[in-house]
Coordinates of C-alpha atoms in Angstrom, one line a residue:
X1 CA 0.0 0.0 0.0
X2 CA 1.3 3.5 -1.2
X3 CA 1.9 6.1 1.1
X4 CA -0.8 8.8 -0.4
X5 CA -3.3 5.5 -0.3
X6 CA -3.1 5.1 3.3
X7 CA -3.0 8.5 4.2
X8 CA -6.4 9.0 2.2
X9 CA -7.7 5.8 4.0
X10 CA -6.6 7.2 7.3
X11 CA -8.3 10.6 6.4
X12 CA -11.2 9.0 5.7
X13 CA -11.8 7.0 9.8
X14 CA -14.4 8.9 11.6
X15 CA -12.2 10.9 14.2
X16 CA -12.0 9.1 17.6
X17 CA -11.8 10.5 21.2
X18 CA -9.3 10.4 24.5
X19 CA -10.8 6.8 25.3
X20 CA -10.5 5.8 21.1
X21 CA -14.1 5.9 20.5
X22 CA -16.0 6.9 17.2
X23 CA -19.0 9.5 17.8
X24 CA -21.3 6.6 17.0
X25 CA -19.6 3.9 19.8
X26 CA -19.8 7.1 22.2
X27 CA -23.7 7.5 21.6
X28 CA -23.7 3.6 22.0
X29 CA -22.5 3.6 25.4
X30 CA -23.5 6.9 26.6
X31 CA -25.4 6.8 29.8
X32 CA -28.0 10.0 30.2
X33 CA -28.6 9.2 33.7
X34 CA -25.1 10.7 35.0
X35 CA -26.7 14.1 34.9
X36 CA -29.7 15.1 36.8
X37 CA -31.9 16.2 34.4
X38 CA -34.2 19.6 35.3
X39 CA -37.9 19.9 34.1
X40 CA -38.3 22.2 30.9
X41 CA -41.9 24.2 31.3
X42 CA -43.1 27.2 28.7
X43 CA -45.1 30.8 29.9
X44 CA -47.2 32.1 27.7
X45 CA -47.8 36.1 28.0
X46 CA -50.9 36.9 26.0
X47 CA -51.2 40.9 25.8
X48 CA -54.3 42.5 24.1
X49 CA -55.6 46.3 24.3
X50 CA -59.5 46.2 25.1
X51 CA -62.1 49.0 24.5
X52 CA -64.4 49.9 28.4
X53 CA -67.3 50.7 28.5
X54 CA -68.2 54.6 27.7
X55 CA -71.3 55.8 28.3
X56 CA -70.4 59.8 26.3
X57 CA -71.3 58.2 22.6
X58 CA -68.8 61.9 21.6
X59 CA -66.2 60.0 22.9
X60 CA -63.7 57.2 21.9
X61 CA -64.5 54.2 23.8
X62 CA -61.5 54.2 26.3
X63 CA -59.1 51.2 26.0
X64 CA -57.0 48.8 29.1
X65 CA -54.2 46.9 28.4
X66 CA -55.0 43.7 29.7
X67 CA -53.4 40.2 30.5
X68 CA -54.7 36.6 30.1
X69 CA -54.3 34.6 33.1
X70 CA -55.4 31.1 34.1
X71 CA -56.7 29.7 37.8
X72 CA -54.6 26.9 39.0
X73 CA -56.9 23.5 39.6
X74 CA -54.1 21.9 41.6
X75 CA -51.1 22.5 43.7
X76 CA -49.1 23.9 44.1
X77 CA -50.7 27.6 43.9
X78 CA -54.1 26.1 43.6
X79 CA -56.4 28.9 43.4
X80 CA -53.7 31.1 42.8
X81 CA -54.0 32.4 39.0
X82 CA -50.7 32.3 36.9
X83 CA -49.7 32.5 32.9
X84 CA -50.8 29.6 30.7
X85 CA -48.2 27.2 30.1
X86 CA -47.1 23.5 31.7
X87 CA -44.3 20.8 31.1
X88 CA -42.3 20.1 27.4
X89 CA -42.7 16.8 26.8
X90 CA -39.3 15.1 25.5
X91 CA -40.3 14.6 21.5
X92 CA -41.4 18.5 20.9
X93 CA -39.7 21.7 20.4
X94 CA -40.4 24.5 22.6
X95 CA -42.7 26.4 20.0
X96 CA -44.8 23.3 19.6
X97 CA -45.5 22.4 23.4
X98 CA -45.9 26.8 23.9
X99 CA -48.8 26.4 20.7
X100 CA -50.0 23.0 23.0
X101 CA -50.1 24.3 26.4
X102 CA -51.9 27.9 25.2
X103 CA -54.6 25.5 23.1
X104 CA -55.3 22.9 25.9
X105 CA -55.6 25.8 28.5
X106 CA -57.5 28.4 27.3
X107 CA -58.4 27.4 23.6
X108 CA -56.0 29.9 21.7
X109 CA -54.8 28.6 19.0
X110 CA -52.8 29.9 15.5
X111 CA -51.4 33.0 16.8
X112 CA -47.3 33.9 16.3
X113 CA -45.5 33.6 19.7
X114 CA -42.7 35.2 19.9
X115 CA -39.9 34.3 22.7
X116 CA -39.2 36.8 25.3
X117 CA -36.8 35.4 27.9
X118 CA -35.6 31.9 29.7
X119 CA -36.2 31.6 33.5
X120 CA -33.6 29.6 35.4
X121 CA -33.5 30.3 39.2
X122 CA -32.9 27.0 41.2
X123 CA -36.1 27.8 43.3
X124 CA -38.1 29.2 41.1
X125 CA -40.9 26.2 41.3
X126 CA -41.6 24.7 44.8
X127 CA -41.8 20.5 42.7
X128 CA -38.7 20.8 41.1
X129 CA -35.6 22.4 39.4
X130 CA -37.6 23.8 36.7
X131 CA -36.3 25.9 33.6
X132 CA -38.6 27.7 31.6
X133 CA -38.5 29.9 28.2
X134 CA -41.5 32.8 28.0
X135 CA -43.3 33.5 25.0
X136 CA -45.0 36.5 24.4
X137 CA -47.6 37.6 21.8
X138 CA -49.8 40.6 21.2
X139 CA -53.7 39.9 20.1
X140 CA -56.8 41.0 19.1
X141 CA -59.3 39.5 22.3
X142 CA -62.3 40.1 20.2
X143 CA -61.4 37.2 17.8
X144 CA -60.7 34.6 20.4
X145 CA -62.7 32.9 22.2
X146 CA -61.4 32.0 25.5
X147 CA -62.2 28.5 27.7
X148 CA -60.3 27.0 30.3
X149 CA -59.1 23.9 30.0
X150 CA -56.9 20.8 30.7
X151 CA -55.4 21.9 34.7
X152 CA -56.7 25.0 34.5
X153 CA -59.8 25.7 36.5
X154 CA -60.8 29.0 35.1
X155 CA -59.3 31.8 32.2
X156 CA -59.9 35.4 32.0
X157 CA -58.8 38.6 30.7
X158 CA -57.1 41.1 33.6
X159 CA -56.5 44.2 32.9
X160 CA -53.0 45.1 34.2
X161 CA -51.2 48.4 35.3
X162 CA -48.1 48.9 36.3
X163 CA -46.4 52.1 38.9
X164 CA -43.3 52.8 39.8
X165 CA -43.0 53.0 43.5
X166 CA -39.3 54.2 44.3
X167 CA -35.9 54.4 43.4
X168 CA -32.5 54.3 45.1
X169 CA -29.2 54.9 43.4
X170 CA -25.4 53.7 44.8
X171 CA -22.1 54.6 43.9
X172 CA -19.3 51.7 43.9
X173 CA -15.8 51.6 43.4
X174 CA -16.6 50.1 40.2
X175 CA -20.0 51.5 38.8
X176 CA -23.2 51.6 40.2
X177 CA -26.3 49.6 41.5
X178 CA -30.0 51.2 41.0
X179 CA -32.7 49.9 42.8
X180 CA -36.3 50.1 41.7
X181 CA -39.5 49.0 43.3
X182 CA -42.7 48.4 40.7
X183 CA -46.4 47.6 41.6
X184 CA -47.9 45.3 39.4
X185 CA -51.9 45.6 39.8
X186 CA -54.6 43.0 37.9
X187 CA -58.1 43.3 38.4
X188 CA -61.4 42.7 36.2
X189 CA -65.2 42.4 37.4
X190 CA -64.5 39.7 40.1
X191 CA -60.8 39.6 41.1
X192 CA -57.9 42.0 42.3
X193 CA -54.3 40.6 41.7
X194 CA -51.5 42.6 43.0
X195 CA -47.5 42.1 43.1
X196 CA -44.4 44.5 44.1
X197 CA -40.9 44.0 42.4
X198 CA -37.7 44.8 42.7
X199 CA -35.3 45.2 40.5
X200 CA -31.5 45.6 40.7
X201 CA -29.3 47.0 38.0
X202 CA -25.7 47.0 38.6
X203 CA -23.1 48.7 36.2
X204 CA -19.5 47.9 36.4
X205 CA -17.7 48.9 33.9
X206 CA -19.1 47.7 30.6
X207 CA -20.8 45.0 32.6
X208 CA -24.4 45.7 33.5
X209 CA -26.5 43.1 35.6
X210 CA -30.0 43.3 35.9
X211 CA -32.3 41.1 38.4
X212 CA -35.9 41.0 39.8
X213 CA -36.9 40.0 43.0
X214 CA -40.5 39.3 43.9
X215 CA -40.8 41.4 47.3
X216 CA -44.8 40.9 47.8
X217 CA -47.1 39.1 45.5
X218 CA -51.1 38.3 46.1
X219 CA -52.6 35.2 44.5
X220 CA -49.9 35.8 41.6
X221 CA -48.3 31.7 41.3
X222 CA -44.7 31.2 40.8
X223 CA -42.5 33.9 39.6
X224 CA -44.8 35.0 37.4
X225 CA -45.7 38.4 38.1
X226 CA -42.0 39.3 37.8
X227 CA -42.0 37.3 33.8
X228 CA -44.9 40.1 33.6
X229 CA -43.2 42.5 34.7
X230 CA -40.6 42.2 32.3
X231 CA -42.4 41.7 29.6
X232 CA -44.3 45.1 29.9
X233 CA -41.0 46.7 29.4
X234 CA -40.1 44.3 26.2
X235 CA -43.7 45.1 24.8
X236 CA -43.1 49.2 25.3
X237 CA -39.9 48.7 23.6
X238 CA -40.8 46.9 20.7
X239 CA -44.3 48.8 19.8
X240 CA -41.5 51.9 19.8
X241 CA -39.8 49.7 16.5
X242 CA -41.7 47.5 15.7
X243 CA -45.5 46.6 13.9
X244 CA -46.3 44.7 17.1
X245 CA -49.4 47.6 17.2
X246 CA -51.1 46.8 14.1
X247 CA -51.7 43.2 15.5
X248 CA -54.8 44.8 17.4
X249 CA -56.0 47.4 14.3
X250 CA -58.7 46.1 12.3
X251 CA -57.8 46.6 8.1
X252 CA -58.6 50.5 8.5
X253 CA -58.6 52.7 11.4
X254 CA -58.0 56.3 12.0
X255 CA -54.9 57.6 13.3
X256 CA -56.5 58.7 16.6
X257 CA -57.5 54.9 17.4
X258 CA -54.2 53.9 16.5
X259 CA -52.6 56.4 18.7
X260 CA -54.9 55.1 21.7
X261 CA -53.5 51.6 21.6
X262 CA -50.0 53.2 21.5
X263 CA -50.7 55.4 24.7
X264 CA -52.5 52.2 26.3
X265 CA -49.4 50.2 25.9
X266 CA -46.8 52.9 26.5
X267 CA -49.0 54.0 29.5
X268 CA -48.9 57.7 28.9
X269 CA -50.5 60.1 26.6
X270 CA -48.5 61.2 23.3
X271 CA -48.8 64.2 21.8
X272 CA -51.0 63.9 18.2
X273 CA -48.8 65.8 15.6
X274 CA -45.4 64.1 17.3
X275 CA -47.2 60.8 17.0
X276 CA -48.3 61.4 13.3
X277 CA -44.5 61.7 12.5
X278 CA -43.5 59.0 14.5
X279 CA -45.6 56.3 12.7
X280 CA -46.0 58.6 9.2
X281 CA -44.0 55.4 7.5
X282 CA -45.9 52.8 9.0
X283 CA -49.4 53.7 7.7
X284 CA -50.6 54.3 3.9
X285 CA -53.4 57.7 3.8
X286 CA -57.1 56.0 1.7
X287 CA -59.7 57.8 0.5
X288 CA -62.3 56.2 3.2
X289 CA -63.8 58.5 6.3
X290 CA -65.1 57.1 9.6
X291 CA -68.7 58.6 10.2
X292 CA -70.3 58.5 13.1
X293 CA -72.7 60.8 15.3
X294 CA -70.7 62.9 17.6
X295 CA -67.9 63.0 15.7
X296 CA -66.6 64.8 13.0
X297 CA -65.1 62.5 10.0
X298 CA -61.9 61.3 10.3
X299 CA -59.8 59.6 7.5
X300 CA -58.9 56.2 7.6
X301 CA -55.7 54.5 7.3
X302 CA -54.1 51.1 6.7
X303 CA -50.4 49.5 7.8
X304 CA -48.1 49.9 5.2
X305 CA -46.5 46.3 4.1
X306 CA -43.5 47.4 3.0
X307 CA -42.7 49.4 6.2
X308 CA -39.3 48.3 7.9

């Protein structure tokens, strides 16, 4: 045998490790059990923006951003209401058992999810080490029809606000750490849901930390109010870049309506010829006028498709 010939036959073995095994006689032997093995759970947040009622027919009906939450039917946290979601079961991805858990529990189904954030904390769930990745998606509540189902006992639409309570700033040697305390408050017809959070923010250097702690939650399960909490701020940032807004606009609207869902979200009021800048790209002018008594005619508007 040539010297190129058994060079090309040695190029060709499948590479071997330390102990001279191919990657196929590693898979062979290898033992899953010398690793404990945590629990892998998905959290849905589903946001929508809802009109209240308003009994001046001169006005626009006001709007609430509100939350969908689920009643636990079991422990732990039985009674307690928390975000829809449960256990990944070991032959689906993340996206499928998220699409699973949201249809079984509250009868959503074929909406985009998108992924917000992964929640690791060792005692984050009182049964086990449990990791879980939150999805988050903006919707229009007036098309679904909501049911609880599967281990949840009931499902409902909250609506949520959120207030900044106080703020303390420290200088290090290094940077700084900023403390904030936030009130998360839930409520609809028959419940009141409240939580306070802290979060930490510590800069040193180019290294910036951030982490929440749950100081005092009622009937809120888990960590969730704190996932919540956090993904009010990732929903005010994206509607600020995003199309996330027009999710909740029906084909035309006026650009007054539009601005209402963005001060709902954003949870202050804008002003109307700033705003009319702001989203001037995103929306295309028609020739159509809303009517209606009360109000003088407005023009409608659409979302522009090939906005980016």
């Amino acid at each position: 045998m040539s010297i190129q010939t058994e060079a090309f036959e040695h190029m060709n073995q499948p590479p071997t490790n330390k102990d001279g095994l191919t990657e196929e006689q590693f898979l062979q032997r290898y033992d899953a059990s010398q690793f404990e093995r945590p629990s892998v759970t998905v959290d849905m947040l589903i946001f929508t923006v809802a009109e209240e009622l308003e009994p001046n027919y001169r006005k626009l009906s006001p709007k609430s951003l509100q939350i969908l939450l689920v009643k636990r039917a079991d422990h732990p946290y039985m009674g307690h209401w928390a975000l829809p979601g449960g256990f990944v079961s070991p032959d689906e991805s993340l996206e499928e058992a998220a699409l699973r858990e949201l249809w079984t529990e509250t009868n959503i189904d074929n909406i985009y999810l998108e992924q917000l954030y992964t929640w690791g904390e060792v005692n984050r769930d009182p049964r086990t080490r449990v990791i879980s990745t939150s999805y988050m998606a903006l919707v229009d509540s007036e098309a679904l029809e909501v049911k609880a189902g599967d281990d949840a006992e009931d499902a409902k639409w909250f609506r949520i606000e959120d207030k900044w309570l106080r703020e303390n700033k420290m200088a290090t040697e290094s940077g700084t750490i900023t403390e904030k305390w936030v009130e998360l408050r839930f409520w609809n017809e028959a419940e009141e849901l409240s939580a306070t959070i802290k979060i930490t923010r510590t800069v040193s250097g180019r290294i910036v930390r951030e982490e929440r702690e749950i100081v005092e939650t009622n009937q809120v399960a888990f960590d969730h109010a704190k996932i919540i909490q956090y993904a009010l701020e990732r929903l005010r940032n994206k509607i600020e870049y995003t199309d996330i807004a027009f999710a909740l606009m029906p084909e035309l609207f006026t650009l007054t309506e539009l601005q209402q869902v963005y001060e709902v979200i954003l949870g202050k009021e804008l002003l109307a010829a700033a705003f009319r800048r702001k989203v001037a790209d995103k929306v295309i002018e028609t020739n159509h006028y809303r009517k209606h008594a009360g109000h003088r005619p407005s023009k409608y508007y659409r979302f522009n498709p090939e906005w980016t």
